[in-house]
Short mmCIF file of C-alpha atoms in Angstrom, two decimals:
data_model
loop_
_atom_site.label_atom_id
_atom_site.label_comp_id
_atom_site.label_asym_id
_atom_site.label_seq_id
_atom_site.Cartn_x
_atom_site.Cartn_y
_atom_site.Cartn_z
CA MET A 1 -27.32 12.30 -0.45
CA GLU A 2 -25.47 9.01 -0.70
CA HIS A 3 -23.20 10.39 -4.07
CA ILE A 4 -22.81 13.18 -2.40
CA GLU A 5 -21.27 10.95 0.88
CA LEU A 6 -19.23 9.28 -1.17
CA PHE A 7 -17.78 11.64 -3.24
CA PHE A 8 -16.40 13.80 0.33
CA LYS A 9 -15.38 10.39 1.32
CA SER A 10 -14.08 9.27 -1.28
CA ILE A 11 -11.40 12.67 -2.18
CA PHE A 12 -10.33 13.34 2.17
CA ILE A 13 -11.45 10.46 4.41
CA ASP A 14 -9.48 7.57 2.21
CA ASN A 15 -7.80 9.04 0.25
CA MET A 16 -5.34 7.35 -1.97
CA VAL A 17 -2.17 8.51 -1.06
CA PHE A 18 -2.58 9.89 2.61
CA ALA A 19 -4.71 6.98 3.96
CA VAL A 20 -4.08 4.06 1.48
CA PHE A 21 -0.48 4.67 0.49
CA LEU A 22 -2.05 3.42 -2.87
CA GLY A 23 0.08 4.94 -6.28
CA MET A 24 2.63 6.48 -3.87
CA CYS A 25 6.40 5.51 -6.29
CA SER A 26 4.73 7.28 -9.03
CA TYR A 27 3.25 9.44 -6.47
CA LEU A 28 7.05 10.29 -5.94
CA ALA A 29 9.15 9.96 -8.73
CA VAL A 30 6.76 12.01 -10.31
CA SER A 31 6.13 15.50 -8.07
CA LYS A 32 9.39 17.41 -8.48
CA LYS A 33 7.35 19.58 -10.86
CA VAL A 34 3.19 21.11 -10.52
CA SER A 35 2.68 21.08 -14.34
CA THR A 36 3.86 17.00 -14.95
CA ALA A 37 2.12 16.28 -11.46
CA VAL A 38 -0.75 18.21 -12.90
CA GLY A 39 -0.37 15.80 -15.80
CA LEU A 40 -0.42 12.37 -14.43
CA GLY A 41 -2.99 13.68 -11.92
CA ALA A 42 -5.12 14.62 -14.41
CA ALA A 43 -4.72 10.70 -16.66
CA VAL A 44 -4.87 9.35 -13.46
CA ILE A 45 -8.30 10.73 -12.35
CA PHE A 46 -9.57 10.06 -16.89
CA VAL A 47 -8.28 6.36 -16.39
CA LEU A 48 -9.26 5.09 -12.42
CA ALA A 49 -12.96 6.59 -13.78
CA ILE A 50 -13.19 4.15 -16.91
CA THR A 51 -11.98 0.93 -15.26
CA VAL A 52 -13.48 0.80 -11.94
CA PRO A 53 -17.09 1.20 -13.87
CA LEU A 54 -15.19 -1.75 -16.55
CA ASN A 55 -14.38 -3.46 -13.37
CA TRP A 56 -17.76 -3.54 -11.48
CA LEU A 57 -19.48 -4.68 -14.59
CA LEU A 58 -16.93 -7.37 -15.02
CA ASP A 59 -17.12 -8.13 -10.24
CA GLN A 60 -20.88 -7.98 -11.08
CA TYR A 61 -22.16 -9.96 -13.68
CA LEU A 62 -18.56 -12.91 -13.79
CA LEU A 63 -16.38 -12.60 -11.20
CA GLN A 64 -18.46 -12.69 -7.41
CA PRO A 65 -20.37 -15.80 -6.47
CA GLY A 66 -23.22 -16.70 -8.60
CA ALA A 67 -22.19 -14.17 -10.72
CA LEU A 68 -22.91 -16.12 -13.58
CA VAL A 69 -26.71 -17.24 -13.11
CA TRP A 70 -27.72 -14.83 -15.85
CA LEU A 71 -25.94 -18.11 -18.43
CA GLY A 72 -28.45 -20.29 -16.72
CA PRO A 73 -30.20 -21.15 -13.02
CA GLU A 74 -27.35 -23.85 -13.44
CA TYR A 75 -24.13 -21.83 -13.19
CA ALA A 76 -25.37 -20.10 -9.93
CA ASP A 77 -23.01 -22.46 -8.13
CA TYR A 78 -20.00 -20.66 -9.92
CA ASP A 79 -17.35 -18.55 -8.02
CA LEU A 80 -14.52 -16.96 -10.00
CA GLY A 81 -13.23 -14.47 -7.28
CA PHE A 82 -9.87 -16.30 -7.38
CA LEU A 83 -9.60 -14.68 -11.61
CA SER A 84 -10.89 -10.95 -9.99
CA PHE A 85 -6.50 -9.67 -9.80
CA ILE A 86 -5.79 -10.97 -13.35
CA MET A 87 -9.34 -10.58 -15.04
CA PHE A 88 -8.85 -6.82 -13.23
CA ILE A 89 -5.08 -5.88 -14.47
CA ALA A 90 -5.30 -7.62 -17.66
CA THR A 91 -8.90 -4.93 -18.11
CA ILE A 92 -6.74 -2.17 -16.75
CA ALA A 93 -4.33 -2.97 -18.64
CA THR A 94 -6.01 -2.81 -22.36
CA MET A 95 -8.11 -0.02 -21.37
CA VAL A 96 -5.05 1.78 -20.74
CA GLN A 97 -2.86 0.86 -24.09
CA LEU A 98 -6.55 1.86 -25.49
CA VAL A 99 -7.15 4.57 -24.00
CA GLU A 100 -3.54 5.67 -25.62
CA ILE A 101 -5.04 4.63 -29.48
CA ILE A 102 -7.57 6.62 -29.11
CA VAL A 103 -6.19 9.65 -27.16
CA GLU A 104 -3.62 9.88 -29.59
CA LYS A 105 -5.77 9.92 -33.01
CA PHE A 106 -8.64 12.41 -32.18
CA SER A 107 -6.44 14.63 -30.10
CA PRO A 108 -2.99 14.92 -30.44
CA SER A 109 -2.55 18.07 -28.31
CA LEU A 110 -3.97 15.88 -25.75
CA TYR A 111 -2.04 13.53 -26.14
CA ASN A 112 1.36 15.53 -25.86
CA SER A 113 0.02 16.31 -22.56
CA LEU A 114 -1.02 13.34 -20.97
CA GLY A 115 0.39 10.42 -23.24
CA ILE A 116 3.84 10.15 -21.26
CA PHE A 117 2.14 8.90 -18.71
CA LEU A 118 -0.29 6.50 -19.53
CA PRO A 119 1.66 3.70 -19.78
CA LEU A 120 3.14 4.81 -16.87
CA ILE A 121 -0.18 4.31 -15.28
CA ALA A 122 -1.00 0.18 -15.77
CA VAL A 123 1.58 -0.50 -13.39
CA ASN A 124 0.14 2.16 -11.03
CA CYS A 125 -1.77 1.02 -7.52
CA ALA A 126 -4.08 3.42 -7.12
CA ILE A 127 -5.55 1.90 -10.17
CA LEU A 128 -5.50 -1.76 -9.40
CA GLY A 129 -6.65 -0.25 -5.88
CA GLY A 130 -9.51 1.20 -6.91
CA SER A 131 -10.50 -1.60 -8.56
CA LEU A 132 -9.42 -3.66 -5.53
CA PHE A 133 -11.29 -1.19 -3.03
CA MET A 134 -14.11 -1.46 -4.76
CA GLN A 135 -15.09 -4.91 -4.74
CA SER A 136 -14.52 -5.42 -0.73
CA ARG A 137 -16.31 -2.37 -0.50
CA GLU A 138 -18.92 -3.88 -1.86
CA ILE A 139 -20.55 -0.57 -4.46
CA PRO A 140 -23.56 -1.38 -5.14
CA SER A 141 -24.81 0.29 -8.39
CA LEU A 142 -23.14 0.89 -11.70
CA GLY A 143 -23.21 4.73 -10.70
CA LEU A 144 -21.65 5.10 -7.39
CA ALA A 145 -18.87 2.68 -9.25
CA PHE A 146 -18.01 5.85 -11.30
CA ASN A 147 -18.66 8.40 -8.17
CA TYR A 148 -15.77 6.13 -6.31
CA GLY A 149 -13.17 5.79 -9.01
CA ILE A 150 -13.53 9.44 -10.25
CA SER A 151 -13.26 11.20 -6.63
CA SER A 152 -10.68 8.92 -5.82
CA GLY A 153 -8.75 9.98 -8.95
CA ILE A 154 -9.63 14.09 -7.57
CA GLY A 155 -8.04 12.95 -3.97
CA TRP A 156 -4.93 11.32 -5.53
CA PHE A 157 -4.51 14.61 -7.63
CA LEU A 158 -5.30 17.00 -5.23
CA ALA A 159 -2.09 15.12 -3.07
CA ILE A 160 0.21 14.96 -6.01
CA LEU A 161 -0.75 18.79 -6.44
CA ALA A 162 0.37 19.76 -3.07
CA ILE A 163 3.07 17.60 -2.73
CA ALA A 164 4.47 18.77 -6.09
CA ALA A 165 4.13 22.49 -4.82
CA ILE A 166 5.82 21.92 -1.50
CA ARG A 167 9.18 20.83 -2.47
CA GLU A 168 8.49 23.38 -5.01
CA LYS A 169 9.26 26.19 -2.59
CA ILE A 170 11.19 23.77 -0.56
CA ARG A 171 14.18 23.67 -1.76
CA TYR A 172 14.79 26.85 -0.79
CA SER A 173 14.76 26.35 2.99
CA SER A 174 17.54 24.99 4.58
CA VAL A 175 16.98 20.94 5.12
CA PRO A 176 19.34 18.81 7.32
CA PRO A 177 21.03 17.67 3.86
CA ALA A 178 20.68 13.73 4.37
CA LEU A 179 17.39 14.61 4.19
CA ARG A 180 17.41 16.26 0.67
CA GLY A 181 14.91 15.07 -1.67
CA LEU A 182 13.31 11.83 -1.07
CA GLY A 183 13.87 11.66 3.21
CA ILE A 184 11.60 15.12 3.25
CA THR A 185 9.10 13.93 1.24
CA PHE A 186 8.78 11.45 3.12
CA ILE A 187 8.60 13.46 5.95
CA ILE A 188 6.02 15.98 4.46
CA THR A 189 4.07 13.55 3.42
CA GLY A 190 2.88 11.54 6.48
CA LEU A 191 2.33 15.91 7.73
CA MET A 192 -0.42 15.67 5.58
CA GLY A 193 -1.48 12.70 6.10
CA ILE A 194 -1.90 13.72 9.45
CA GLY A 195 -3.41 16.57 8.43
CA PHE A 196 -6.61 14.19 6.39
CA LEU A 197 -6.93 12.29 9.10
CA SER A 198 -8.96 15.66 10.57
CA PHE A 199 -11.61 15.09 8.17
CA GLY A 200 -12.48 11.76 9.80
CA GLY A 201 -15.17 12.89 11.22
CA MET A 202 -16.18 14.83 8.59
CA LEU A 203 -19.70 12.84 7.40
CA THR A 204 -19.49 10.42 10.73
CA GLY A 205 -19.73 14.17 13.16
CA GLY A 206 -17.11 11.83 15.11
CA ASP A 207 -19.74 9.09 16.36
CA GLU A 208 -17.05 6.55 14.87
CA GLU A 209 -14.10 7.98 17.17
CA GLU A 210 -15.71 7.90 19.33
CA LYS A 211 -16.81 4.73 20.43
CA PRO A 212 -13.52 2.57 20.50
CA ALA A 213 -12.65 5.05 23.23
CA THR A 214 -15.72 5.35 25.68
CA LYS A 215 -14.74 0.85 25.48
CA ILE A 216 -11.54 1.93 26.58
CA GLU A 217 -12.78 4.27 29.59
CA THR A 218 -15.21 2.63 31.03
CA THR A 219 -12.75 -0.99 31.15
CA LEU A 220 -10.73 1.52 32.58
CA LYS A 221 -13.52 2.74 35.05
CA LYS A 222 -14.52 -0.34 35.78
CA VAL A 223 -11.05 -1.40 37.46
CA ASP A 224 -11.23 2.30 39.17
CA VAL A 225 -14.21 0.89 41.09
CA GLU A 226 -12.91 -2.05 41.58
CA GLU A 227 -9.30 -0.89 43.02
CA ALA A 228 -11.90 1.43 45.35
CA GLN A 229 -13.51 -1.36 46.51
CA LYS A 230 -11.00 -4.00 47.69
CA GLU A 231 -9.55 0.28 49.67
CA GLU A 232 -12.41 0.44 51.36
CA ILE A 233 -12.82 -3.20 52.10
CA ALA A 234 -9.54 -3.79 52.98
CA LYS A 235 -9.99 -0.59 55.06
CA ASN A 236 -12.84 -2.00 56.72
CA THR A 237 -11.47 -5.00 57.53
CA LYS A 238 -8.55 -2.99 59.19
CA THR A 239 -11.38 -1.23 61.24
CA ILE A 240 -13.34 -4.81 62.15
CA GLN A 241 -9.44 -5.73 63.22
CA MET B 1 31.14 -19.08 0.11
CA GLY B 2 31.32 -21.77 -1.71
CA LEU B 3 28.03 -22.21 -3.55
CA LEU B 4 28.05 -18.45 -4.74
CA SER B 5 31.10 -16.70 -6.50
CA LYS B 6 31.23 -13.42 -4.81
CA LYS B 7 29.33 -11.57 -8.12
CA ASP B 8 25.88 -13.74 -6.67
CA ALA B 9 26.93 -12.65 -3.63
CA LYS B 10 27.12 -9.25 -4.25
CA LEU B 11 23.15 -9.30 -6.39
CA ILE B 12 22.24 -10.39 -2.61
CA THR B 13 23.44 -8.05 -0.10
CA ASP B 14 23.86 -4.69 -2.12
CA PRO B 15 19.84 -4.41 -2.32
CA LEU B 16 20.24 -4.78 1.25
CA ALA B 17 21.93 -1.80 2.56
CA ASP B 18 23.08 0.49 -0.02
CA ASN B 19 20.40 -0.64 -3.34
CA ASN B 20 17.79 -1.36 -1.21
CA PRO B 21 14.39 -0.76 -3.28
CA ILE B 22 12.68 1.15 -0.76
CA THR B 23 14.69 3.62 0.61
CA ILE B 24 17.26 4.07 -2.55
CA GLN B 25 14.97 3.04 -5.52
CA VAL B 26 11.71 4.80 -4.36
CA LEU B 27 9.70 1.44 -5.50
CA GLY B 28 7.46 -0.61 -3.98
CA ILE B 29 6.07 2.16 -0.92
CA CYS B 30 2.46 1.47 -2.28
CA SER B 31 1.33 -1.76 -0.93
CA ALA B 32 4.33 -1.87 1.66
CA LEU B 33 3.57 0.73 4.43
CA ALA B 34 -0.23 0.18 4.94
CA ILE B 35 -0.09 -2.56 6.68
CA THR B 36 3.30 -2.48 8.77
CA ALA B 37 1.65 -1.37 12.01
CA GLU B 38 1.48 -4.92 13.31
CA LEU B 39 5.24 -7.08 12.44
CA LYS B 40 3.23 -9.73 12.07
CA ALA B 41 1.46 -8.52 8.23
CA SER B 42 4.79 -7.34 7.45
CA LEU B 43 6.61 -10.64 8.20
CA VAL B 44 3.47 -12.33 5.63
CA MET B 45 3.95 -8.90 3.20
CA GLY B 46 7.60 -9.84 3.11
CA ILE B 47 7.81 -13.50 2.62
CA ALA B 48 4.67 -13.15 -0.25
CA VAL B 49 7.29 -11.05 -2.53
CA LEU B 50 10.10 -13.18 -2.07
CA PHE B 51 7.84 -15.62 -3.42
CA VAL B 52 6.38 -13.48 -6.26
CA LEU B 53 9.54 -11.42 -7.00
CA GLY B 54 12.48 -14.87 -7.18
CA VAL B 55 10.43 -17.51 -9.13
CA GLY B 56 8.52 -13.96 -11.76
CA ASN B 57 12.39 -13.18 -11.89
CA VAL B 58 13.46 -17.03 -12.69
CA VAL B 59 9.83 -16.99 -15.30
CA ILE B 60 10.06 -13.66 -16.85
CA SER B 61 13.99 -14.65 -17.28
CA LEU B 62 13.84 -18.16 -18.97
CA MET B 63 10.83 -15.63 -20.76
CA ARG B 64 13.07 -13.62 -22.20
CA ASN B 65 13.78 -13.81 -25.69
CA ILE B 66 10.67 -14.55 -27.06
CA ILE B 67 9.06 -12.30 -25.23
CA PRO B 68 7.75 -9.22 -27.83
CA SER B 69 9.18 -5.89 -26.59
CA LYS B 70 6.05 -4.30 -27.91
CA ILE B 71 3.69 -5.97 -25.46
CA ARG B 72 6.45 -6.96 -22.86
CA ILE B 73 4.11 -5.48 -19.83
CA ILE B 74 1.08 -7.50 -20.43
CA VAL B 75 2.84 -10.06 -20.65
CA GLN B 76 4.57 -8.91 -16.89
CA LEU B 77 1.25 -8.76 -14.94
CA ILE B 78 -0.51 -12.02 -16.29
CA VAL B 79 2.60 -14.05 -14.67
CA VAL B 80 3.27 -12.15 -11.66
CA ALA B 81 -0.60 -11.94 -11.58
CA SER B 82 -1.50 -15.57 -11.78
CA LEU B 83 1.54 -15.48 -8.57
CA VAL B 84 -0.03 -12.98 -7.04
CA ILE B 85 -3.15 -15.51 -7.17
CA ILE B 86 -1.26 -18.53 -5.83
CA VAL B 87 -0.06 -16.65 -2.65
CA ASP B 88 -3.88 -15.54 -1.99
CA GLN B 89 -5.08 -19.09 -2.52
CA VAL B 90 -2.63 -20.39 -0.10
CA LEU B 91 -3.44 -17.29 2.87
CA LYS B 92 -6.52 -17.57 2.69
CA ALA B 93 -6.34 -21.72 3.69
CA PHE B 94 -4.06 -21.02 6.27
CA ALA B 95 -4.21 -17.76 7.79
CA TYR B 96 -7.32 -16.84 7.01
CA GLU B 97 -7.57 -14.35 9.42
CA LEU B 98 -4.01 -12.96 8.54
CA SER B 99 -5.71 -12.94 4.58
CA LYS B 100 -8.64 -10.64 5.95
CA THR B 101 -6.13 -7.86 7.46
CA LEU B 102 -3.77 -7.83 4.74
CA SER B 103 -7.52 -7.23 1.97
CA VAL B 104 -6.44 -5.87 -0.71
CA PHE B 105 -3.28 -5.11 -0.40
CA ILE B 106 -1.56 -9.29 -1.21
CA GLY B 107 -3.34 -8.03 -4.60
CA LEU B 108 -1.82 -5.32 -4.77
CA ILE B 109 1.72 -6.90 -4.23
CA ILE B 110 0.32 -7.10 -9.03
CA THR B 111 1.50 -3.31 -9.28
CA ASN B 112 4.31 -3.41 -6.93
CA CYS B 113 6.46 -1.10 -8.92
CA ILE B 114 9.49 -3.37 -7.27
CA ILE B 115 8.87 -6.04 -8.88
CA MET B 116 7.60 -4.30 -12.26
CA GLY B 117 10.85 -3.03 -11.78
CA ARG B 118 13.17 -5.76 -11.46
CA PHE B 119 11.38 -7.58 -13.56
CA GLU B 120 12.19 -4.65 -16.59
CA ALA B 121 15.41 -4.12 -15.14
CA PHE B 122 17.56 -7.03 -14.68
CA ALA B 123 15.23 -10.30 -15.19
CA LEU B 124 15.05 -9.51 -18.71
CA GLY B 125 18.43 -8.83 -19.47
CA ASN B 126 20.02 -11.56 -17.45
CA GLY B 127 20.15 -15.77 -16.94
CA PRO B 128 17.40 -17.30 -14.08
CA TRP B 129 20.30 -17.82 -12.11
CA LYS B 130 21.16 -14.23 -11.68
CA SER B 131 17.46 -12.92 -12.03
CA PHE B 132 17.12 -15.44 -9.25
CA LEU B 133 19.77 -14.32 -6.48
CA ASP B 134 18.38 -10.89 -7.81
CA GLY B 135 15.17 -10.82 -7.14
CA ILE B 136 15.46 -12.57 -3.55
CA GLY B 137 18.19 -9.60 -3.06
CA ASN B 138 15.83 -7.62 -3.70
CA ALA B 139 12.81 -9.56 -1.66
CA LEU B 140 14.65 -9.86 1.08
CA GLY B 141 16.00 -5.69 1.27
CA TYR B 142 11.93 -5.00 0.79
CA ALA B 143 11.28 -7.20 3.40
CA VAL B 144 14.07 -5.87 6.41
CA ILE B 145 12.65 -1.89 5.64
CA LEU B 146 8.95 -3.62 6.57
CA LEU B 147 10.46 -5.70 9.63
CA ILE B 148 12.47 -2.44 11.36
CA VAL B 149 8.80 0.25 10.02
CA GLY B 150 6.50 -3.03 11.81
CA PHE B 151 8.83 -3.49 14.86
CA PHE B 152 8.98 0.19 15.50
CA ARG B 153 5.29 0.98 15.53
CA GLU B 154 3.90 -2.43 17.03
CA LEU B 155 6.20 -1.78 20.30
CA LEU B 156 5.70 1.47 20.42
CA GLY B 157 1.72 1.61 19.15
CA SER B 158 0.65 -1.29 20.94
CA GLY B 159 3.43 -2.52 23.48
CA THR B 160 4.06 -6.03 21.99
CA LEU B 161 6.25 -7.69 19.31
CA PHE B 162 3.80 -10.38 17.06
CA GLY B 163 1.33 -9.60 19.15
CA ILE B 164 2.88 -11.06 22.11
CA PRO B 165 3.16 -8.27 24.87
CA VAL B 166 6.80 -7.27 26.06
CA LEU B 167 6.42 -3.70 27.56
CA GLY B 168 4.06 -5.62 30.47
CA ASP B 169 0.33 -4.86 30.69
CA PRO B 170 -1.31 -1.67 29.92
CA ILE B 171 -4.34 -1.99 32.13
CA GLU B 172 -2.27 -3.78 35.30
CA LYS B 173 -0.19 -1.57 35.01
CA THR B 174 2.72 -3.92 35.12
CA GLY B 175 6.51 -3.97 33.60
CA LEU B 176 7.25 -0.46 32.21
CA TYR B 177 3.68 0.56 32.27
CA ALA B 178 4.00 1.05 36.44
CA THR B 179 5.87 4.02 36.01
CA GLY B 180 3.64 5.64 34.02
CA TYR B 181 4.36 5.10 30.59
CA GLU B 182 1.90 5.31 27.98
CA ASN B 183 1.43 3.45 24.24
CA ASN B 184 1.24 5.77 21.60
CA GLY B 185 -1.79 4.84 19.22
CA PHE B 186 -0.76 7.51 17.09
CA MET B 187 1.56 5.21 16.02
CA LEU B 188 -0.78 3.25 14.62
CA MET B 189 -2.29 5.26 12.19
CA PRO B 190 -0.66 5.30 8.64
CA PRO B 191 0.67 8.58 8.73
CA MET B 192 3.71 7.72 11.06
CA ALA B 193 4.97 4.63 8.41
CA LEU B 194 5.89 7.10 6.11
CA ILE B 195 7.46 9.46 9.05
CA ILE B 196 9.18 6.25 10.62
CA VAL B 197 11.04 5.28 6.17
CA GLY B 198 11.77 9.16 6.22
CA LEU B 199 13.74 8.46 9.50
CA ILE B 200 15.28 5.48 8.35
CA ILE B 201 15.92 7.06 5.33
CA TRP B 202 17.66 9.57 7.37
CA VAL B 203 19.76 7.83 9.55
CA GLN B 204 20.83 5.80 6.61
CA ARG B 205 22.15 8.91 4.46
CA SER B 206 23.99 10.47 7.09
CA ARG B 207 26.44 6.85 7.63
CA ASN B 208 26.48 6.54 3.73
CA LYS B 209 27.26 10.11 2.61
CA ALA B 210 27.88 8.85 -0.78
CA LEU B 211 24.07 8.45 -1.78
CA ILE B 212 22.49 13.19 -0.39
CA GLU B 213 20.91 13.94 -3.39
CA ASP B 214 21.42 17.67 -3.97
#
């Protein structure tokens, strides 16, 4: 159950592009044609599915406070958390290189379609972001980390596919000249993000969103009640006078 | 300017408007927009990038002749990651609340495309002083956009600037709120940042027709 929940949550609610703006650079640069967008999207899913679980292992057994306890009880006090940025990015950069070499060796056809995007991916914020969010959201198990990697990759894939399709079609409409190209892409992404906000209630049934709203209402009501009481008191004092 | 020659001054002023990293070069949007709901967070993010890009550009420029070009991306990533760790530790020590709001986005400066983009395009081919100016200029151009977006989002979304209420009190109905004005909570949602940047691009390109894309 928690697997399904995490899966849909990372695709729709916490979508990499629309909710946290990760990987926007390549999202904007490579979304002019659907075919290249598909290639990059597939590469992102692939790399996220490998790096997030790997970095989860690193985090669990090396970086977290007390994670070194498997070396012996005297290491329990160590906290290497400050090293996480450098460890994560090094893992990502080496994994990307490794994947590139392996793919080139065993599947030249896949390499031809994915290959040019792989070096781009090492510096894609979505990849490092996936690992950092995995760390800050404290994902509890390796399976879930793998799931999180794949599903946030799929979310990114969906986003770049959608924007590429829209950009192919928008060429035929008359956009104001100053907005053409980049400007309209930003605004469309914003509108798509607003659309994706509506998925927010999918898992919680809207509970999470309603709580702060009711709080505000109650404070307003209190003020109203107080004012009404004041008015009543004022009226009463007038009648007494 | 006595200190800077005309060419050097151009390195700083160009990225502020006509070659802005966000609106023209389309770099570094990744970690920028999610934190612009408050002006304070935008300012801190701007300063963090200023430090990382300024120092990083100098370091890479000093090392440019000894880095083998095959592994340069990894070398660059290590340099940025070390600088970002410094920023992160300083923020955690002196502004803990703020570092909680910025959460993973400080870490994401590492993969901020502005930084890699400037390393590749400028620092690898120019001397340290010029690279430093280029880094400062681009980071300022980035910070300017963050501050504009942050200004509008905080003003229209919560009626405050740097956390100080400027439009009156929404509950007591003073100031502008007395005339029936309401905060637009939608401005605090992430998608509005994109739309505001889109509008900034629109304004900028209408003023300077040379920037219009086909």
